[in-house]
Tab-separated table of C-alpha atoms (C1' of nucleotides) in Angstrom:
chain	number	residue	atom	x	y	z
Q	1	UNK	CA	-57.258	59.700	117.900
Q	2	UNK	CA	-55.087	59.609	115.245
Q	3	UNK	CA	-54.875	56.007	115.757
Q	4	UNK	CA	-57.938	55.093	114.580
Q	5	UNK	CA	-56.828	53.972	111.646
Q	6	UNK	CA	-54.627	50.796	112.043
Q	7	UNK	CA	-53.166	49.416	114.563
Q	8	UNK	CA	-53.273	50.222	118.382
Q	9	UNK	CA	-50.102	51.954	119.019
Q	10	UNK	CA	-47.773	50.230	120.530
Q	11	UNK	CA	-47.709	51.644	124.079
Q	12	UNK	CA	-51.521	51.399	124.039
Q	13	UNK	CA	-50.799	47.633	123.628
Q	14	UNK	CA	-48.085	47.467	126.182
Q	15	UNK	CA	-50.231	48.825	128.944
Q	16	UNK	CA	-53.045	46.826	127.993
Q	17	UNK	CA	-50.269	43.841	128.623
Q	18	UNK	CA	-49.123	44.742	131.311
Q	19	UNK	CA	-52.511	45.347	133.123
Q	20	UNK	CA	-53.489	41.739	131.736
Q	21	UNK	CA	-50.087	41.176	133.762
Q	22	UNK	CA	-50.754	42.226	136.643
Q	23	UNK	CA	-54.352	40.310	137.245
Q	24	UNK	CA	-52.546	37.632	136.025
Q	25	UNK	CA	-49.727	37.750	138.783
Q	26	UNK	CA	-52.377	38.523	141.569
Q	27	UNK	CA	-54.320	35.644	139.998
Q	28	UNK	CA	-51.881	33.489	140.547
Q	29	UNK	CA	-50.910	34.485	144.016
Q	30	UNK	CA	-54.220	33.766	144.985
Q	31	UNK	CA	-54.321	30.277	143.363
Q	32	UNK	CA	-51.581	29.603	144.566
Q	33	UNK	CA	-52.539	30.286	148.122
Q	34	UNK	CA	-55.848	28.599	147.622
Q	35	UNK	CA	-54.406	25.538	146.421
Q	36	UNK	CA	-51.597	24.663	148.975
Q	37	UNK	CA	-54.673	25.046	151.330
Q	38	UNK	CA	-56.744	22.812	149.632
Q	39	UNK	CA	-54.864	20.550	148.521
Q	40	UNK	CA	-52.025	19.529	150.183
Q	41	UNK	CA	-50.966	16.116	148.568
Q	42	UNK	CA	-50.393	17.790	145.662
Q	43	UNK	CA	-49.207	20.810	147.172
Q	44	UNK	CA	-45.257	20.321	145.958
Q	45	UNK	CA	-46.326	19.897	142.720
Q	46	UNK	CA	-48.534	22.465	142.549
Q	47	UNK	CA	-46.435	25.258	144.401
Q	48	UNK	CA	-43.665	23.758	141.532
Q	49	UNK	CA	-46.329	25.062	138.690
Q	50	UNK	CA	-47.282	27.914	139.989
Q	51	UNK	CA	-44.166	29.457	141.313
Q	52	UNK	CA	-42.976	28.651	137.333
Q	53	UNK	CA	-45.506	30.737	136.385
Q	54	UNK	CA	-45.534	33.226	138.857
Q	55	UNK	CA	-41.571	33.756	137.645
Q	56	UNK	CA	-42.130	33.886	134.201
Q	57	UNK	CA	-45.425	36.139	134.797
Q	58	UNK	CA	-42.822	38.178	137.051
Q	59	UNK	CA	-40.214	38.555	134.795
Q	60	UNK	CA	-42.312	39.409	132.150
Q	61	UNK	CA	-43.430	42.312	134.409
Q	62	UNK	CA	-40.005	43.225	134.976
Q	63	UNK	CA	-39.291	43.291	131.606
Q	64	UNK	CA	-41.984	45.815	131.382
Q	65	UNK	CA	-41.115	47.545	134.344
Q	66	UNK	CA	-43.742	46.957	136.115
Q	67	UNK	CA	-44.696	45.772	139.644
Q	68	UNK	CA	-47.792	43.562	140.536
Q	69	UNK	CA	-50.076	46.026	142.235
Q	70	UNK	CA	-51.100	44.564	144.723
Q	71	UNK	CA	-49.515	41.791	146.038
Q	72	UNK	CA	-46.149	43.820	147.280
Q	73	UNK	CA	-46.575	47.076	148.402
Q	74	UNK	CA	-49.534	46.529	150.335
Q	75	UNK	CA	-50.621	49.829	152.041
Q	76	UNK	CA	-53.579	49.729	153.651
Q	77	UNK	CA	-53.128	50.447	156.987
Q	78	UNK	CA	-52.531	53.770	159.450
Q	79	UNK	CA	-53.450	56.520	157.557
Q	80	UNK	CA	-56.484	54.815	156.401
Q	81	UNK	CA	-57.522	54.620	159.605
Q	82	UNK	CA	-57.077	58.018	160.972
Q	83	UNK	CA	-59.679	58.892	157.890
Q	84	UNK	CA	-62.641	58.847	160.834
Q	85	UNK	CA	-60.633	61.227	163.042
Q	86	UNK	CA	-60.322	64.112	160.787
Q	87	UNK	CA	-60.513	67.435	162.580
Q	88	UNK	CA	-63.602	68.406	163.561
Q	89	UNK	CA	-65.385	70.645	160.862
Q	90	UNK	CA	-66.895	73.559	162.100
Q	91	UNK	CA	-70.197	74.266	161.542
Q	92	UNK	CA	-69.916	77.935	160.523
Q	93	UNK	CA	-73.510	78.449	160.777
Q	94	UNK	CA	-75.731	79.554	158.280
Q	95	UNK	CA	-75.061	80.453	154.912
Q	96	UNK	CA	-71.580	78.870	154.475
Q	97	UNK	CA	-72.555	75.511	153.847
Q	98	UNK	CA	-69.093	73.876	153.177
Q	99	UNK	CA	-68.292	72.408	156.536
Q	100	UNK	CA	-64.377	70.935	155.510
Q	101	UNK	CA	-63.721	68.031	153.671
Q	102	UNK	CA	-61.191	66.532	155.175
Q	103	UNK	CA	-58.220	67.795	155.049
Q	104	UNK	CA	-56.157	65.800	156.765
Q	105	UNK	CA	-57.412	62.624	154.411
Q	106	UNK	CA	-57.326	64.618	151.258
Q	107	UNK	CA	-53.631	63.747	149.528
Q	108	UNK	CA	-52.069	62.896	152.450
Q	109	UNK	CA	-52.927	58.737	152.546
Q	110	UNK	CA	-50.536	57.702	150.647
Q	111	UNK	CA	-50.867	54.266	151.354
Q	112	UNK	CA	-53.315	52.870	149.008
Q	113	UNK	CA	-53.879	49.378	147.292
Q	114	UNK	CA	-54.189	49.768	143.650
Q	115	UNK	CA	-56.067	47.378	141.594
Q	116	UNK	CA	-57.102	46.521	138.287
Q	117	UNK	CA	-60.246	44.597	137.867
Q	118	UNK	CA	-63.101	44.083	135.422
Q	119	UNK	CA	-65.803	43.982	138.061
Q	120	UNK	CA	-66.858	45.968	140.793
Q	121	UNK	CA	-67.673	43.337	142.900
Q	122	UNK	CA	-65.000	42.849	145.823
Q	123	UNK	CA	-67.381	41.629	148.500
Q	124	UNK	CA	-67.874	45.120	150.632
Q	125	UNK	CA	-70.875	47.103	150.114
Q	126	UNK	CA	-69.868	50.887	148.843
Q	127	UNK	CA	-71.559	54.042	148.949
Q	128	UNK	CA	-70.953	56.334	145.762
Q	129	UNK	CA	-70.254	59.807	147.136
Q	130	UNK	CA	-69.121	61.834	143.681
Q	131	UNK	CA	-67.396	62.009	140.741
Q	132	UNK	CA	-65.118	63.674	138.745
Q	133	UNK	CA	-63.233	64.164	135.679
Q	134	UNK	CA	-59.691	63.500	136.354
Q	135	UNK	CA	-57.349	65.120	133.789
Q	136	UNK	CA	-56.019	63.331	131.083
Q	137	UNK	CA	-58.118	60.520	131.461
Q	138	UNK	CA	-60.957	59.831	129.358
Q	139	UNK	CA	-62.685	58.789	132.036
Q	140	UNK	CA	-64.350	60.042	135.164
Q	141	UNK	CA	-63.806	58.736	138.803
Q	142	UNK	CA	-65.943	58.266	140.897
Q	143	UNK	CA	-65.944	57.766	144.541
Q	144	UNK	CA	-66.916	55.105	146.834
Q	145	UNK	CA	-67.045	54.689	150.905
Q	146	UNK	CA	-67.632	52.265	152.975
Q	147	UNK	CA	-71.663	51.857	153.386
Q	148	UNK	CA	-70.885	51.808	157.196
Q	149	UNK	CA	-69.146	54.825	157.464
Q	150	UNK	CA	-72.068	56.616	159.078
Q	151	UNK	CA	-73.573	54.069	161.053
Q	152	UNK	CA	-70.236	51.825	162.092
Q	153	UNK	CA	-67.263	54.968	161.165
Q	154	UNK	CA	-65.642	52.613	158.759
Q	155	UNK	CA	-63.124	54.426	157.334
Q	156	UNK	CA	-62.371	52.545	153.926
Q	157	UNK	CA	-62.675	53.922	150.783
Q	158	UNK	CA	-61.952	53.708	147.349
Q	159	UNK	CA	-62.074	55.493	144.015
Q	160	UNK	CA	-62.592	53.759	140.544
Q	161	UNK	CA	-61.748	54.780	137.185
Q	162	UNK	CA	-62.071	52.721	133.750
Q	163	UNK	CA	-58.971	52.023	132.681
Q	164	UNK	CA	-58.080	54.171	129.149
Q	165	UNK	CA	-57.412	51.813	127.631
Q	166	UNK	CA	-59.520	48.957	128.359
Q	167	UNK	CA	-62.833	50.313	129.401
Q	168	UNK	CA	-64.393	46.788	129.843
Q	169	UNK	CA	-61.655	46.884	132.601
Q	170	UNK	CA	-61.525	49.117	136.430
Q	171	UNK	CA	-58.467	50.938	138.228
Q	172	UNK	CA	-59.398	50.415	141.933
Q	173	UNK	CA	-57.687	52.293	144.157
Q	174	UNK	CA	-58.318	51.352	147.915
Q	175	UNK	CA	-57.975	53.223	150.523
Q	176	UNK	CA	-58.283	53.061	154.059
Q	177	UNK	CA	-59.517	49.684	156.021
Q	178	UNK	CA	-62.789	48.537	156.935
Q	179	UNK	CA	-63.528	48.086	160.216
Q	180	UNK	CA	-67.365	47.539	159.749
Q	181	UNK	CA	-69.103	44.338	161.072
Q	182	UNK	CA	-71.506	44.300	158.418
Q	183	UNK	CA	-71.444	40.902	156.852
Q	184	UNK	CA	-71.466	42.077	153.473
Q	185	UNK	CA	-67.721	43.554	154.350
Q	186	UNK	CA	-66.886	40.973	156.113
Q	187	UNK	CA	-64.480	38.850	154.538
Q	188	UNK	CA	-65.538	35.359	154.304
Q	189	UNK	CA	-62.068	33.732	154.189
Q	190	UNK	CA	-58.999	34.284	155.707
Q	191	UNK	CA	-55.690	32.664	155.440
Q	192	UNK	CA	-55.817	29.659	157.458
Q	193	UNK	CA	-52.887	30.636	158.804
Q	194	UNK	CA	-54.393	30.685	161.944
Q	195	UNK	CA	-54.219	27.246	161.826
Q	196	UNK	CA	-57.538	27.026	163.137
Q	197	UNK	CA	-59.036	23.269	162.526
Q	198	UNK	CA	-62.374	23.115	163.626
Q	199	UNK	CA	-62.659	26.507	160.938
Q	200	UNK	CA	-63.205	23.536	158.208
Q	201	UNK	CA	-65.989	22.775	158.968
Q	202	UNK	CA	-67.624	26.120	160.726
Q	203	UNK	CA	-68.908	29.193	159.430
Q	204	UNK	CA	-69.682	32.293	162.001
Q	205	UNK	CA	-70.604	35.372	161.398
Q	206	UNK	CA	-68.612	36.495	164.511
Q	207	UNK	CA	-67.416	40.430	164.453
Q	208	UNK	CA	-64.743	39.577	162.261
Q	209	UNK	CA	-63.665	42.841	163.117
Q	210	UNK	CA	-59.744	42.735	163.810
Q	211	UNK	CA	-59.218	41.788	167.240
Q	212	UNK	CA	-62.328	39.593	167.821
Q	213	UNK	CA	-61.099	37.610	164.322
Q	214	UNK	CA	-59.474	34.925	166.275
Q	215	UNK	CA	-62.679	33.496	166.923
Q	216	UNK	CA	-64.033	33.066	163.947
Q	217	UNK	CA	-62.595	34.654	161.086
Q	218	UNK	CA	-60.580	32.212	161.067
Q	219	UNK	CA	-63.054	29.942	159.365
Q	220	UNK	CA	-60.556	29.397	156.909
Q	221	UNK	CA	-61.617	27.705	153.531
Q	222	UNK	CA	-64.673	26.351	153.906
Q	223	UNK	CA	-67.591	28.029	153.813
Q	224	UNK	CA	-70.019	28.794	151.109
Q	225	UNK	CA	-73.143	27.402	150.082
Q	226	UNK	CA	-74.394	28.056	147.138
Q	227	UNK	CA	-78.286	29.834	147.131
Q	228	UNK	CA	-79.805	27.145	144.944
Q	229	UNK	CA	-80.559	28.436	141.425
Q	230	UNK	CA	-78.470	30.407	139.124
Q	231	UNK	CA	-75.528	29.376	139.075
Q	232	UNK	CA	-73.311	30.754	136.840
Q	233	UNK	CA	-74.368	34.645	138.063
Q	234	UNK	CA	-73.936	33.238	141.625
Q	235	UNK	CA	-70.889	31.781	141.007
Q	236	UNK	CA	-69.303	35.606	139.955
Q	237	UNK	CA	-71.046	37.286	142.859
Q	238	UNK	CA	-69.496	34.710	144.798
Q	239	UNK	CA	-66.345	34.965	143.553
Q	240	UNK	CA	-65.776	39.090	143.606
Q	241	UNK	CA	-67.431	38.981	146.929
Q	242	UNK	CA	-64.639	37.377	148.879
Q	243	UNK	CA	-62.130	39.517	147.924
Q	244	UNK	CA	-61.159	41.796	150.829
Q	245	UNK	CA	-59.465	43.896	148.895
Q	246	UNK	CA	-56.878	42.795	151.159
Q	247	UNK	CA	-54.608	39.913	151.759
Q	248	UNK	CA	-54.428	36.836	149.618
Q	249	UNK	CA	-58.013	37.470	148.007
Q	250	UNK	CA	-56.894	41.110	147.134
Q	251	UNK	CA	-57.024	42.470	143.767
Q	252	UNK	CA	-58.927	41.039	140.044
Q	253	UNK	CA	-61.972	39.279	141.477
Q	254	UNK	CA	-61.552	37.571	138.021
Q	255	UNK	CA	-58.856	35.890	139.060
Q	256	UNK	CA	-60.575	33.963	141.905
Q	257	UNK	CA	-60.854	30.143	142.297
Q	258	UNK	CA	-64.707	29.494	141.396
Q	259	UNK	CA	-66.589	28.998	143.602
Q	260	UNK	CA	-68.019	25.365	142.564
Q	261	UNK	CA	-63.989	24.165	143.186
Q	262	UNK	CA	-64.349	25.348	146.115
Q	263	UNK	CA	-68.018	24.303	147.239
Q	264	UNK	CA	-66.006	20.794	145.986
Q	265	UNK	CA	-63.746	21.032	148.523
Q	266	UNK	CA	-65.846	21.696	150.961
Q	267	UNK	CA	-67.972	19.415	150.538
Q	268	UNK	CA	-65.575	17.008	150.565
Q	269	UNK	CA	-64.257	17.790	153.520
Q	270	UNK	CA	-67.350	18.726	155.029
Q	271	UNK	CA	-69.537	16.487	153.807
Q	272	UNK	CA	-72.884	18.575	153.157
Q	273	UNK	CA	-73.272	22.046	152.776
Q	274	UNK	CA	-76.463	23.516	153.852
Q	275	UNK	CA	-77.480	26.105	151.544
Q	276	UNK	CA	-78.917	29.241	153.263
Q	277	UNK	CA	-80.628	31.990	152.782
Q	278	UNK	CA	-81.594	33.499	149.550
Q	279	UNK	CA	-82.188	36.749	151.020
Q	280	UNK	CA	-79.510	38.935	151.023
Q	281	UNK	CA	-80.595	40.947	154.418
Q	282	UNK	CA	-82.056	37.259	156.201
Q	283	UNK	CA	-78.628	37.004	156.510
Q	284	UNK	CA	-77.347	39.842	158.004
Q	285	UNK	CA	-80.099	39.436	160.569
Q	286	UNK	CA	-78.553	36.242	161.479
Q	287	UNK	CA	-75.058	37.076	161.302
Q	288	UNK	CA	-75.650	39.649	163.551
Q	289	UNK	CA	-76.357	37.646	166.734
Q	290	UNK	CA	-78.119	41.427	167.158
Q	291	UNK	CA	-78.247	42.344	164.513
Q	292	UNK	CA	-78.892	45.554	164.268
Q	293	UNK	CA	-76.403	47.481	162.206
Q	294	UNK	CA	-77.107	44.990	159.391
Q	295	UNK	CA	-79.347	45.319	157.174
Q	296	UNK	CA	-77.789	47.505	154.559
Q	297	UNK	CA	-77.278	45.456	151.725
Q	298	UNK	CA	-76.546	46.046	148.094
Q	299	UNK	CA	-80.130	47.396	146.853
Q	300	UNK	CA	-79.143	46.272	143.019
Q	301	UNK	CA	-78.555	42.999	141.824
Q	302	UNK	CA	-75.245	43.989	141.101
Q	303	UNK	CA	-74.247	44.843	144.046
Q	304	UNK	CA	-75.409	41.627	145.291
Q	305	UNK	CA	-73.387	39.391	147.174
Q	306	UNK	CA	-73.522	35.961	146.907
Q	307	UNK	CA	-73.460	36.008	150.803
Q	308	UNK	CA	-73.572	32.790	151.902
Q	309	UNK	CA	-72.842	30.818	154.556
Q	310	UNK	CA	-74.709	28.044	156.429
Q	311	UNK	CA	-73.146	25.317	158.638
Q	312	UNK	CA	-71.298	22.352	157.039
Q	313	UNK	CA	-72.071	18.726	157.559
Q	314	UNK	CA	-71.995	17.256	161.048
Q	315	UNK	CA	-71.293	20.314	163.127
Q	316	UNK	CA	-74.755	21.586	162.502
Q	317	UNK	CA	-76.163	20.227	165.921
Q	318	UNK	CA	-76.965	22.178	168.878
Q	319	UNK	CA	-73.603	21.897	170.607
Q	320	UNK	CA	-71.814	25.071	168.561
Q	321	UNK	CA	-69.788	26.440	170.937
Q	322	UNK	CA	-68.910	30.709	170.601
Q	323	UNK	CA	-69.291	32.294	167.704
Q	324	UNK	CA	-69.743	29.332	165.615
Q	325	UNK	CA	-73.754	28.392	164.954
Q	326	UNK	CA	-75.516	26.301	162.637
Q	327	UNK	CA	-78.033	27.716	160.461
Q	328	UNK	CA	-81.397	26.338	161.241
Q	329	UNK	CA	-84.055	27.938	159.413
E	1	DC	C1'	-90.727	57.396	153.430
E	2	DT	C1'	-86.045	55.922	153.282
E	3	DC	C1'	-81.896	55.409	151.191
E	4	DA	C1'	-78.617	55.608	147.224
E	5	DT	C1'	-76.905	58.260	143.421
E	6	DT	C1'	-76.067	62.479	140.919
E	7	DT	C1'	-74.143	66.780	140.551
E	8	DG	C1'	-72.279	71.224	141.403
E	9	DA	C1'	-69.765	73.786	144.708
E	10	DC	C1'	-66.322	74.093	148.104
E	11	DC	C1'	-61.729	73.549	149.904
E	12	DC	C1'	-57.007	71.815	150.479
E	13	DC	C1'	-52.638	70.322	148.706
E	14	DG	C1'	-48.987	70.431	145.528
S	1	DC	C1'	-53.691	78.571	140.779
S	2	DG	C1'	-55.473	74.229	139.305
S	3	DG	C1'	-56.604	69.563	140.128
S	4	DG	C1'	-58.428	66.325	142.974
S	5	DG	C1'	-61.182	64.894	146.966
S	6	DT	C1'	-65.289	65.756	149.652
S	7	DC	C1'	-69.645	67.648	150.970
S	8	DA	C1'	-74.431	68.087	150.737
S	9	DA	C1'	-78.716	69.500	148.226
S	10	DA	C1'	-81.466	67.655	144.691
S	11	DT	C1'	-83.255	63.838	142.509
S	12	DG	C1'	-84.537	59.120	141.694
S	13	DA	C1'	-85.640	54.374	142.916
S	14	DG	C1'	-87.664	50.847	145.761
DNA sequence: CTCATTTGACCCCG
DNA sequence: CGGGGTCAAATGAG
């Protein structure tokens, strides 16, 4: 309060720094990652750049004290998943209506992946379940799970809170992994580590749930087709909805490579890029192969995901072999 | 009517 | 004991 009058205080500044830090640093992880992907002529010369700025970025944090969020310590993992298996509550009949939250989930997950972004947006479909004032924050949190919880016992969750002292800005706190086959969680790129060729040019909306992933998660970077029309509020949907909160595409959605660079590289790869659906849900039904757990999809426009995928260039024929399909309206 | 959000109460952990 | 996380009834929106 008392600062009102002139200047931020210093600390207030510093924080605000280092947060702009830290999307920074994750930003340029992900570039980093996208670009020795994409590109890989220029890959030395581009892993040169960015690793320059990646170490001055990182020594800046340093000099701060402060450690990227996400990319090191990344938690996620058991705990999270043991969230579905809490003890069984009870049902102490009548009148006592508190079953029991949790216990077992409540403080004990340590493992989390914290995050600062300024959207909301990371490409999974949440379900607010409260709220709260937190203690010396100005600002309530509020709590999100996984959509697919009920239907799919997803146990990811996460809990967001404006950051003091950037409120244009979001603390994200993850929690727990999603093991939902909805499309809207599924994340649209992975890593090609896999090393998976044909995933150029293929998009499937196999269960890119863990183990089945080989197939076609592995659709590495190509992917994407743009639902014709607006662009530039497409083009941030897009971009916050392939971050999995997880792996390379983890953390500030702001950070992301846009989505037209990438379209670009698909296409050039690809050749043609068949733009699908402009229906959110059309595409879930699709995706599904059956189906059926699909068609919860962000309800508001924010929420929306710039879900996308359709079949590039020459594969589209009938001879799609597995998971892998073209998209033939 | 169905589903998501809000909100107040409950309950566990530190 | 208090704070934080969760539940579930109430309410609203589509």
């Amino acid at each position: 309060m008392a600062s009102s009058g002139g200047d931020v205080p210093a600390q207030i500044r510093t924080s605000a720094a280092v947060s702009d830090l830290i999307v920074a640093h994750d930003g340029v992880v992900t570039l980093r990652t996208f670009l020795l992907q994409l590109d890989h002529q220029r890959a030395p010369w581009a892993q040169q750049v960015i690793e320059d700025v990646l170490s001055r970025v990182s020594s800046a944090m340093s000099v701060l004290g402060v450690t990227s969020g996400g990319a090191a310590p990344k938690g996620r993992s058991p705990a999270a998943g043991s969230d579905a298996a809490r003890p069984q509550q009870s049902v102490s009949s009548c009148g006592n209506k508190r079953k029991q939250s949790g216990s077992s989930s409540r403080r004990s997950h340590r493992l989390c992946d914290k995050k600062i972004t300024s959207t909301l947006e990371d490409g999974h479909v949440w379900r607010k379940y409260g709220q709260k004032e937190i203690q010396n924050s100005p600002h309530p949190r509020s709590y999100y799970r996984c959509t697919h919880k009920s239907d799919q016992g997803c146990g990811a969750k996460r809990y967001v809170q404006r950051c003091d002292n950037d409120p244009s800005k979001h603390v994200v706190t993850y929690y727990g992994e999603h093991t939902c086959r909805d499309p809207s969680t599924i994340p649209l790129i992975v890593p090609a580590a896999a090393g998976d060729h044909r995933a150029n040019n293929l998009i499937s909306f196999g269960p890119a749930n863990n183990a089945a992933a080989s197939t076609v998660a592995s659709s590495s970077q190509a992917y994407l087709a743009t639902m014709g029309g607006s662009t530039a509020a497409a083009e941030q949907q897009l971009s916050t909805s392939w971050c999995t909160s997880d792996d390379v595409f983890s953390s500030s959605a702001g950070s992301f490579m846009q989505v037209d660079e990438l379209i670009g590289a698909v296409v050039g790869s690809a050749g043609l890029i068949s733009s699908v659906a402009d229906h959110r849900g059309r595409l879930g039904g699709v995706a599904g192969g059956g189906g059926t757990a699909s068609a919860s999809f962000p309800p508001s426009p924010n929420e929306s995901l710039g879900f996308v995928v359709g079949s590039f260039g020459s594969i589209a024929g009938g001879d799609d072999d597995d998971g892998m399909f073209a998209l033939d309206p």
